[in-house]
PDB file of C-alpha atoms and ligand atoms in Angstrom:
ATOM      1  CA  UNK Z 238      28.949  49.313 -24.140  1.00 96.00           C
ATOM      2  CA  UNK Z 239      27.113  52.590 -24.619  1.00 98.00           C
ATOM      3  CA  UNK Z 240      24.444  53.690 -22.153  1.00 98.00           C
ATOM      4  CA  UNK Z 241      21.853  56.378 -22.809  1.00 98.00           C
ATOM      5  CA  UNK Z 242      19.868  57.467 -19.774  1.00 98.00           C
ATOM      6  CA  UNK Z 243      16.771  59.264 -20.989  1.00 98.00           C
ATOM      7  CA  UNK Z 244      14.198  61.232 -19.027  1.00 98.00           C
ATOM      8  CA  UNK Z 245      11.142  59.105 -19.744  1.00 98.00           C
ATOM      9  CA  UNK Z 246       9.554  56.540 -22.073  1.00 98.00           C
ATOM     10  CA  UNK Z 247       9.085  59.078 -24.853  1.00 98.00           C
ATOM     11  CA  UNK Z 248      12.717  60.191 -24.840  1.00 98.00           C
ATOM     12  CA  UNK Z 249      13.874  56.564 -24.625  1.00 98.00           C
ATOM     13  CA  UNK Z 250      11.726  55.731 -27.638  1.00 98.00           C
ATOM     14  CA  UNK Z 251      13.058  58.652 -29.665  1.00 98.00           C
ATOM     15  CA  UNK Z 252      16.654  57.715 -28.902  1.00 98.00           C
ATOM     16  CA  UNK Z 253      16.079  54.066 -29.807  1.00 98.00           C
ATOM     17  CA  UNK Z 254      14.273  55.004 -33.028  1.00 98.00           C
ATOM     18  CA  UNK Z 255      17.118  57.301 -34.041  1.00 98.00           C
ATOM     19  CA  UNK Z 256      19.633  54.482 -33.587  1.00 98.00           C
ATOM     20  CA  UNK Z 257      17.495  52.149 -35.716  1.00 98.00           C
ATOM     21  CA  UNK Z 258      16.935  54.901 -38.299  1.00 98.00           C
ATOM     22  CA  UNK Z 259      20.685  55.513 -38.549  1.00 98.00           C
ATOM     23  CA  UNK Z 260      21.189  51.803 -39.245  1.00 98.00           C
ATOM     24  CA  UNK Z 261      18.594  51.885 -42.040  1.00 98.00           C
ATOM     25  CA  UNK Z 262      20.127  55.004 -43.585  1.00 98.00           C
ATOM     26  CA  UNK Z 263      23.677  53.636 -43.432  1.00 98.00           C
ATOM     27  CA  UNK Z 264      22.697  50.273 -44.864  1.00 98.00           C
ATOM     28  CA  UNK Z 265      19.337  50.390 -46.661  1.00 98.00           C
ATOM     29  CA  UNK Z 266      19.278  46.581 -47.095  1.00 98.00           C
ATOM     30  CA  UNK Z 267      20.139  45.861 -43.459  1.00 98.00           C
ATOM     31  CA  UNK Z 268      18.718  43.026 -41.379  1.00 98.00           C
ATOM     32  CA  UNK Z 269      16.867  44.254 -38.305  1.00 98.00           C
ATOM     33  CA  UNK Z 270      16.100  41.903 -35.433  1.00 98.00           C
ATOM     34  CA  UNK Z 271      12.852  43.130 -33.909  1.00 98.00           C
ATOM     35  CA  UNK Z 272      11.086  42.764 -30.586  1.00 98.00           C
ATOM     36  CA  UNK Z 273       7.549  43.011 -29.256  1.00 97.00           C
ATOM     37  CA  UNK Z 274       6.046  44.063 -25.933  1.00 96.00           C
ATOM     38  CA  UNK Z 275       5.179  47.529 -24.671  1.00 96.00           C
ATOM     39  CA  UNK Z 276       8.791  48.736 -24.623  1.00 98.00           C
ATOM     40  CA  UNK Z 277       9.314  49.113 -28.412  1.00 98.00           C
ATOM     41  CA  UNK Z 278       5.880  50.555 -29.293  1.00 98.00           C
ATOM     42  CA  UNK Z 279       7.053  54.171 -28.920  1.00 98.00           C
ATOM     43  CA  UNK Z 280      10.182  53.542 -30.974  1.00 98.00           C
ATOM     44  CA  UNK Z 281       8.093  51.970 -33.740  1.00 98.00           C
ATOM     45  CA  UNK Z 282       5.790  55.014 -33.692  1.00 98.00           C
ATOM     46  CA  UNK Z 283       8.809  57.287 -34.145  1.00 98.00           C
ATOM     47  CA  UNK Z 284      10.081  55.175 -37.055  1.00 98.00           C
ATOM     48  CA  UNK Z 285       6.660  55.333 -38.709  1.00 98.00           C
ATOM     49  CA  UNK Z 286       6.739  59.121 -38.268  1.00 98.00           C
ATOM     50  CA  UNK Z 287      10.169  59.354 -39.890  1.00 98.00           C
ATOM     51  CA  UNK Z 288       8.981  57.151 -42.761  1.00 98.00           C
ATOM     52  CA  UNK Z 289       5.871  59.309 -43.311  1.00 98.00           C
ATOM     53  CA  UNK Z 290       7.869  62.509 -43.691  1.00 98.00           C
ATOM     54  CA  UNK Z 291      10.128  60.782 -46.207  1.00 98.00           C
ATOM     55  CA  UNK Z 292      13.221  60.428 -44.022  1.00 97.00           C
ATOM     56  CA  UNK Z 293      13.292  56.616 -44.046  1.00 98.00           C
ATOM     57  CA  UNK Z 294      12.908  53.981 -46.726  1.00 98.00           C
ATOM     58  CA  UNK Z 295      12.291  50.362 -45.697  1.00 98.00           C
ATOM     59  CA  UNK Z 296      11.940  48.960 -49.237  1.00 98.00           C
ATOM     60  CA  UNK Z 297      15.102  46.858 -48.976  1.00 98.00           C
ATOM     61  CA  UNK Z 298      15.107  46.228 -45.210  1.00 98.00           C
ATOM     62  CA  UNK Z 299      14.686  42.654 -43.982  1.00 98.00           C
ATOM     63  CA  UNK Z 300      13.499  41.782 -40.498  1.00 98.00           C
ATOM     64  CA  UNK Z 301      13.523  38.814 -38.199  1.00 98.00           C
ATOM     65  CA  UNK Z 302      11.494  38.810 -34.998  1.00 98.00           C
ATOM     66  CA  UNK Z 303      12.600  37.305 -31.743  1.00 98.00           C
ATOM     67  CA  UNK Z 304       9.665  35.180 -30.771  1.00 98.00           C
ATOM     68  CA  UNK Z 305       6.045  34.095 -31.019  1.00 98.00           C
ATOM     69  CA  UNK Z 306       3.524  32.465 -28.719  1.00 98.00           C
ATOM     70  CA  UNK Z 307       2.973  28.818 -29.543  1.00 98.00           C
ATOM     71  CA  UNK Z 308      -0.590  28.325 -30.729  1.00 97.00           C
ATOM     72  CA  UNK Z 309      -1.154  31.905 -31.913  1.00 97.00           C
ATOM     73  CA  UNK Z 310      -1.040  33.125 -35.513  1.00 97.00           C
ATOM     74  CA  UNK Z 311      -1.806  36.194 -37.612  1.00 95.00           C
ATOM     75  CA  UNK Z 312      -5.528  35.809 -36.949  1.00 94.00           C
ATOM     76  CA  UNK Z 313      -5.028  36.163 -33.186  1.00 95.00           C
ATOM     77  CA  UNK Z 314      -5.050  39.671 -31.822  1.00 95.00           C
ATOM     78  CA  UNK Z 315      -2.367  38.886 -29.218  1.00 96.00           C
ATOM     79  CA  UNK Z 316       0.040  37.114 -31.557  1.00 98.00           C
ATOM     80  CA  UNK Z 317       3.372  38.800 -32.118  1.00 98.00           C
ATOM     81  CA  UNK Z 318       2.960  38.589 -35.892  1.00 98.00           C
ATOM     82  CA  UNK Z 319      -0.214  40.644 -35.491  1.00 98.00           C
ATOM     83  CA  UNK Z 320       1.574  43.049 -33.129  1.00 97.00           C
ATOM     84  CA  UNK Z 321       4.278  43.664 -35.726  1.00 98.00           C
ATOM     85  CA  UNK Z 322       1.772  44.146 -38.544  1.00 98.00           C
ATOM     86  CA  UNK Z 323      -0.263  46.622 -36.500  1.00 98.00           C
ATOM     87  CA  UNK Z 324       2.559  48.598 -34.925  1.00 98.00           C
ATOM     88  CA  UNK Z 325       5.053  48.698 -37.761  1.00 98.00           C
ATOM     89  CA  UNK Z 326       4.843  46.615 -40.918  1.00 98.00           C
ATOM     90  CA  UNK Z 327       1.458  47.870 -42.177  1.00 98.00           C
ATOM     91  CA  UNK Z 328       2.560  51.486 -41.620  1.00 98.00           C
ATOM     92  CA  UNK Z 329       5.850  51.491 -43.551  1.00 98.00           C
ATOM     93  CA  UNK Z 330       6.947  50.409 -47.029  1.00 98.00           C
ATOM     94  CA  UNK Z 331       8.515  47.122 -45.986  1.00 98.00           C
ATOM     95  CA  UNK Z 332       7.878  44.127 -48.268  1.00 98.00           C
ATOM     96  CA  UNK Z 333       5.844  41.519 -46.399  1.00 97.00           C
ATOM     97  CA  UNK Z 334       8.097  38.758 -47.734  1.00 97.00           C
ATOM     98  CA  UNK Z 335      11.080  40.487 -46.123  1.00 98.00           C
ATOM     99  CA  UNK Z 336       9.591  40.120 -42.638  1.00 98.00           C
ATOM    100  CA  UNK Z 337       9.922  36.995 -40.514  1.00 98.00           C
ATOM    101  CA  UNK Z 338       8.243  35.874 -37.292  1.00 98.00           C
ATOM    102  CA  UNK Z 339       8.296  32.291 -35.970  1.00 98.00           C
ATOM    103  CA  UNK Z 340       5.123  30.455 -36.976  1.00 98.00           C
ATOM    104  CA  UNK Z 341       3.305  29.839 -33.704  1.00 98.00           C
ATOM    105  CA  UNK Z 342       0.735  27.702 -35.494  1.00 98.00           C
ATOM    106  CA  UNK Z 343       3.288  25.106 -36.520  1.00 98.00           C
ATOM    107  CA  UNK Z 344       2.877  22.356 -33.931  1.00 97.00           C
ATOM    108  CA  UNK Z 345       6.026  20.625 -35.129  1.00 98.00           C
ATOM    109  CA  UNK Z 346       8.413  22.390 -32.747  1.00 98.00           C
ATOM    110  CA  UNK Z 347      11.598  20.803 -34.087  1.00 98.00           C
ATOM    111  CA  UNK Z 348      10.599  21.567 -37.673  1.00 98.00           C
ATOM    112  CA  UNK Z 349       9.640  25.180 -36.937  1.00 98.00           C
ATOM    113  CA  UNK Z 350      12.776  25.892 -34.921  1.00 98.00           C
ATOM    114  CA  UNK Z 351      15.029  24.397 -37.613  1.00 98.00           C
ATOM    115  CA  UNK Z 352      13.173  26.390 -40.286  1.00 98.00           C
ATOM    116  CA  UNK Z 353      13.601  29.623 -38.347  1.00 98.00           C
ATOM    117  CA  UNK Z 354      17.305  29.059 -37.765  1.00 97.00           C
ATOM    118  CA  UNK Z 355      17.676  28.563 -41.523  1.00 97.00           C
ATOM    119  CA  UNK Z 356      15.826  31.814 -42.147  1.00 97.00           C
ATOM    120  CA  UNK Z 357      18.216  33.673 -39.822  1.00 96.00           C
ATOM    121  CA  UNK Z 358      21.286  32.018 -41.367  1.00 95.00           C
ATOM    122  CA  UNK Z 359      19.982  32.719 -44.888  1.00 96.00           C
ATOM    123  CA  UNK Z 360      19.798  36.419 -44.121  1.00 95.00           C
ATOM    124  CA  UNK Z 361      23.522  36.504 -43.530  1.00 94.00           C
ATOM    125  CA  UNK Z 362      23.332  37.683 -39.945  1.00 92.00           C
ATOM    126  CA  UNK Z 363      21.513  40.420 -38.071  1.00 97.00           C
ATOM    127  CA  UNK Z 364      22.913  43.950 -38.265  1.00 98.00           C
ATOM    128  CA  UNK Z 365      20.967  45.429 -35.367  1.00 98.00           C
ATOM    129  CA  UNK Z 366      18.985  43.431 -32.807  1.00 98.00           C
ATOM    130  CA  UNK Z 367      16.412  45.305 -30.752  1.00 98.00           C
ATOM    131  CA  UNK Z 368      15.632  43.770 -27.349  1.00 98.00           C
ATOM    132  CA  UNK Z 369      13.304  44.482 -24.467  1.00 98.00           C
ATOM    133  CA  UNK Z 370      13.885  42.800 -21.132  1.00 98.00           C
ATOM    134  CA  UNK Z 371      11.535  40.772 -18.964  1.00 95.00           C
ATOM    135  CA  UNK Z 372      11.155  41.433 -15.227  1.00 93.00           C
ATOM    136  CA  UNK Z 373      13.135  38.244 -14.632  1.00 94.00           C
ATOM    137  CA  UNK Z 374      15.894  39.220 -17.057  1.00 97.00           C
ATOM    138  CA  UNK Z 375      14.580  37.261 -20.039  1.00 96.00           C
ATOM    139  CA  UNK Z 376      15.347  38.356 -23.596  1.00 98.00           C
ATOM    140  CA  UNK Z 377      13.086  37.226 -26.404  1.00 97.00           C
ATOM    141  CA  UNK Z 378      11.463  34.383 -24.527  1.00 96.00           C
ATOM    142  CA  UNK Z 379      14.770  32.986 -23.256  1.00 96.00           C
ATOM    143  CA  UNK Z 380      13.681  32.374 -19.682  1.00 94.00           C
ATOM    144  CA  UNK Z 381      16.029  31.824 -16.702  1.00 95.00           C
ATOM    145  CA  UNK Z 382      17.487  28.348 -17.176  1.00 94.00           C
ATOM    146  CA  UNK Z 383      20.355  26.022 -16.312  1.00 95.00           C
ATOM    147  CA  UNK Z 384      22.209  26.875 -19.519  1.00 95.00           C
ATOM    148  CA  UNK Z 385      22.034  29.360 -22.400  1.00 94.00           C
ATOM    149  CA  UNK Z 386      20.000  27.901 -25.280  1.00 88.00           C
ATOM    150  CA  UNK Z 387      21.762  28.409 -28.602  1.00 89.00           C
ATOM    151  CA  UNK Z 388      19.281  28.260 -31.451  1.00 95.00           C
ATOM    152  CA  UNK Z 389      15.549  28.754 -31.869  1.00 97.00           C
ATOM    153  CA  UNK Z 390      13.708  26.538 -29.417  1.00 97.00           C
ATOM    154  CA  UNK Z 391      10.369  25.954 -27.772  1.00 97.00           C
ATOM    155  CA  UNK Z 392      10.169  27.325 -24.259  1.00 96.00           C
ATOM    156  CA  UNK Z 393       7.714  26.866 -21.391  1.00 94.00           C
ATOM    157  CA  UNK Z 394       6.845  30.328 -20.133  1.00 94.00           C
ATOM    158  CA  UNK Z 395       7.399  30.982 -16.437  1.00 92.00           C
ATOM    159  CA  UNK Z 396       4.420  32.041 -14.337  1.00 94.00           C
ATOM    160  CA  UNK Z 397       6.201  35.361 -13.769  1.00 91.00           C
ATOM    161  CA  UNK Z 398       6.285  36.019 -17.525  1.00 92.00           C
ATOM    162  CA  UNK Z 399       2.708  34.832 -18.089  1.00 96.00           C
ATOM    163  CA  UNK Z 400       1.496  37.126 -15.310  1.00 95.00           C
ATOM    164  CA  UNK Z 401       3.518  40.070 -16.659  1.00 91.00           C
ATOM    165  CA  UNK Z 402       2.085  39.554 -20.151  1.00 93.00           C
ATOM    166  CA  UNK Z 403      -1.476  38.867 -18.960  1.00 95.00           C
ATOM    167  CA  UNK Z 404      -2.258  42.583 -19.280  1.00 92.00           C
ATOM    168  CA  UNK Z 405      -2.466  42.097 -23.052  1.00 92.00           C
ATOM    169  CA  UNK Z 406      -4.994  39.235 -22.727  1.00 95.00           C
ATOM    170  CA  UNK Z 407      -8.545  39.123 -21.369  1.00 94.00           C
ATOM    171  CA  UNK Z 408      -7.444  36.828 -18.525  1.00 95.00           C
ATOM    172  CA  UNK Z 409      -4.375  34.939 -17.278  1.00 96.00           C
ATOM    173  CA  UNK Z 410      -5.628  31.580 -18.500  1.00 95.00           C
ATOM    174  CA  UNK Z 411      -5.700  32.966 -22.069  1.00 95.00           C
ATOM    175  CA  UNK Z 412      -1.917  33.585 -21.983  1.00 96.00           C
ATOM    176  CA  UNK Z 413      -0.201  30.752 -23.860  1.00 97.00           C
ATOM    177  CA  UNK Z 414       2.046  28.488 -21.802  1.00 97.00           C
ATOM    178  CA  UNK Z 415       4.690  28.027 -24.486  1.00 97.00           C
ATOM    179  CA  UNK Z 416       6.498  30.003 -27.158  1.00 97.00           C
ATOM    180  CA  UNK Z 417       9.099  29.728 -29.886  1.00 98.00           C
ATOM    181  CA  UNK Z 418      12.076  31.999 -29.365  1.00 98.00           C
ATOM    182  CA  UNK Z 419      15.303  32.815 -31.091  1.00 98.00           C
ATOM    183  CA  UNK Z 420      18.193  31.443 -29.046  1.00 97.00           C
ATOM    184  CA  UNK Z 421      20.949  33.271 -27.240  1.00 97.00           C
ATOM    185  CA  UNK Z 422      23.529  32.387 -29.884  1.00 96.00           C
ATOM    186  CA  UNK Z 423      21.502  33.996 -32.679  1.00 95.00           C
ATOM    187  CA  UNK Z 424      20.991  37.109 -30.559  1.00 97.00           C
ATOM    188  CA  UNK Z 425      24.677  37.266 -29.614  1.00 98.00           C
ATOM    189  CA  UNK Z 426      25.723  36.961 -33.271  1.00 97.00           C
ATOM    190  CA  UNK Z 427      23.974  40.227 -34.150  1.00 98.00           C
ATOM    191  CA  UNK Z 428      26.553  42.903 -34.983  1.00 98.00           C
ATOM    192  CA  UNK Z 429      24.940  45.444 -32.671  1.00 98.00           C
ATOM    193  CA  UNK Z 430      22.420  44.933 -29.870  1.00 98.00           C
ATOM    194  CA  UNK Z 431      20.074  47.675 -28.715  1.00 98.00           C
ATOM    195  CA  UNK Z 432      18.310  46.932 -25.433  1.00 98.00           C
ATOM    196  CA  UNK Z 433      15.578  49.265 -24.275  1.00 98.00           C
ATOM    197  CA  UNK Z 434      14.022  49.381 -20.816  1.00 98.00           C
ATOM    198  CA  UNK Z 435      11.458  51.625 -19.223  1.00 98.00           C
ATOM    199  CA  UNK Z 436       9.925  51.932 -15.773  1.00 98.00           C
ATOM    200  CA  UNK Z 437      10.725  50.963 -12.192  1.00 97.00           C
ATOM    201  CA  UNK Z 438       9.641  47.354 -12.682  1.00 96.00           C
ATOM    202  CA  UNK Z 439      12.658  46.823 -14.953  1.00 98.00           C
ATOM    203  CA  UNK Z 440      15.282  48.426 -12.689  1.00 98.00           C
ATOM    204  CA  UNK Z 441      16.369  45.256 -10.884  1.00 98.00           C
ATOM    205  CA  UNK Z 442      16.489  43.208 -14.096  1.00 98.00           C
ATOM    206  CA  UNK Z 443      18.611  45.864 -15.813  1.00 98.00           C
ATOM    207  CA  UNK Z 444      20.981  45.983 -12.842  1.00 98.00           C
ATOM    208  CA  UNK Z 445      21.242  42.183 -12.660  1.00 98.00           C
ATOM    209  CA  UNK Z 446      21.832  42.001 -16.413  1.00 98.00           C
ATOM    210  CA  UNK Z 447      24.622  44.540 -16.650  1.00 98.00           C
ATOM    211  CA  UNK Z 448      26.141  44.730 -13.149  1.00 98.00           C
ATOM    212  CA  UNK Z 449      25.728  41.173 -11.874  1.00 98.00           C
ATOM    213  CA  UNK Z 450      27.359  37.837 -12.675  1.00 98.00           C
ATOM    214  CA  UNK Z 451      26.901  36.333 -16.144  1.00 98.00           C
ATOM    215  CA  UNK Z 452      24.495  33.486 -15.601  1.00 98.00           C
ATOM    216  CA  UNK Z 453      21.711  31.748 -17.540  1.00 97.00           C
ATOM    217  CA  UNK Z 454      19.527  32.493 -14.496  1.00 97.00           C
ATOM    218  CA  UNK Z 455      19.571  36.082 -15.819  1.00 98.00           C
ATOM    219  CA  UNK Z 456      19.553  35.499 -19.586  1.00 98.00           C
ATOM    220  CA  UNK Z 457      20.264  39.159 -20.451  1.00 98.00           C
ATOM    221  CA  UNK Z 458      23.515  39.005 -18.455  1.00 98.00           C
ATOM    222  CA  UNK Z 459      25.126  37.240 -21.427  1.00 98.00           C
ATOM    223  CA  UNK Z 460      25.044  40.614 -23.194  1.00 98.00           C
ATOM    224  CA  UNK Z 461      28.033  41.649 -21.046  1.00 98.00           C
ATOM    225  CA  UNK Z 462      30.076  39.458 -23.419  1.00 98.00           C
ATOM    226  CA  UNK Z 463      28.867  41.207 -26.584  1.00 98.00           C
ATOM    227  CA  UNK Z 464      31.274  43.738 -28.128  1.00 98.00           C
ATOM    228  CA  UNK Z 465      28.664  46.276 -29.244  1.00 98.00           C
ATOM    229  CA  UNK Z 466      25.712  46.724 -26.895  1.00 98.00           C
ATOM    230  CA  UNK Z 467      23.699  49.903 -26.594  1.00 98.00           C
ATOM    231  CA  UNK Z 468      21.459  50.241 -23.537  1.00 98.00           C
ATOM    232  CA  UNK Z 469      18.772  52.904 -23.762  1.00 98.00           C
ATOM    233  CA  UNK Z 470      16.687  53.271 -20.645  1.00 98.00           C
ATOM    234  CA  UNK Z 471      14.610  55.849 -18.893  1.00 98.00           C
ATOM    235  CA  UNK Z 472      15.599  57.201 -15.497  1.00 98.00           C
ATOM    236  CA  UNK Z 473      13.443  54.710 -13.594  1.00 98.00           C
ATOM    237  CA  UNK Z 474      14.739  51.649 -15.424  1.00 98.00           C
ATOM    238  CA  UNK Z 475      18.359  52.752 -14.914  1.00 98.00           C
ATOM    239  CA  UNK Z 476      17.847  53.904 -11.316  1.00 98.00           C
ATOM    240  CA  UNK Z 477      19.754  50.964  -9.789  1.00 98.00           C
ATOM    241  CA  UNK Z 478      22.701  51.024 -12.176  1.00 90.00           C
TER     242      UNK Z 478
HETATM  243  C1  GLP U 689       7.805  39.530 -23.648  1.00 96.83           C
HETATM  244  C2  GLP U 689       8.643  39.431 -24.923  1.00 96.83           C
HETATM  245  C3  GLP U 689       9.991  40.066 -24.765  1.00 96.83           C
HETATM  246  C4  GLP U 689       9.851  41.425 -24.121  1.00 96.83           C
HETATM  247  C5  GLP U 689       9.258  41.276 -22.738  1.00 96.83           C
HETATM  248  C6  GLP U 689       9.101  42.587 -22.020  1.00 96.83           C
HETATM  249  O1  GLP U 689       7.973  38.467 -22.796  1.00 96.83           O
HETATM  250  N1  GLP U 689       8.796  38.087 -25.356  1.00 96.83           N
HETATM  251  O2  GLP U 689      10.619  40.153 -26.021  1.00 96.83           O
HETATM  252  O3  GLP U 689      11.093  42.061 -24.036  1.00 96.83           O
HETATM  253  O4  GLP U 689       7.970  40.700 -22.901  1.00 96.83           O
HETATM  254  O5  GLP U 689       7.913  43.186 -22.409  1.00 96.83           O
HETATM  255  P1  GLP U 689       7.501  44.660 -22.149  1.00 96.83           P
HETATM  256  O6  GLP U 689       8.295  45.492 -23.078  1.00 96.83           O
HETATM  257  O7  GLP U 689       6.035  44.707 -22.456  1.00 96.83           O
HETATM  258  O8  GLP U 689       7.782  44.948 -20.724  1.00 96.83           O
END
């Protein structure tokens, strides 16, 4: 495991973007697993900057996103598909058909999850998976549970997660109660995993994930078993390590 302790959010974002950029340069047709939330916004901005000055080419890159709120789609401001379009896809030369996000508008959970697992399998595996981390140690929307869920599945969001994500919505009751998320197995099968964390609120989760026991009660703790994990955090997020 490699750990980069950076001064602040901006430095964390630059470091993360450089790792993603290196992947794209080394393998222009790579598969990137992407994440949403406030943590990756700065890294996406850096990647857009590198694309604009001609240092990066996303023409052959394929992407697969971790998760989506159930009930939200591209027309919803708070959907993750909209987040990705606004923060990254519309600002780089990636082909829309090469990007994948679970379809939150598909009410057939079994059908959507099976479809998404086929999409991931059809891509031949993820080269680099970017992850944020929830305050309770969740990755994607894999919430603390009795066991690690393997494939894409529907999940009930915990109140902790709904409250943490309420800042993006007009009120708590607007935050969806369910989501589709890639499973732990798909995440663990990525060749390299890049987890980013910023701010004091993440310090305990980061410590529990990397210094505590491996348990589905802290979903990110499973990453201790992955052979190639890169943790990039700012000083506050890594303060308890
Ligand atoms: C959401 C997402 C996660 C993300 C987490 C942390 O729950 N499903 O993928 O890592 O929030 O978000 P943030 O980066 O905003 O703290």
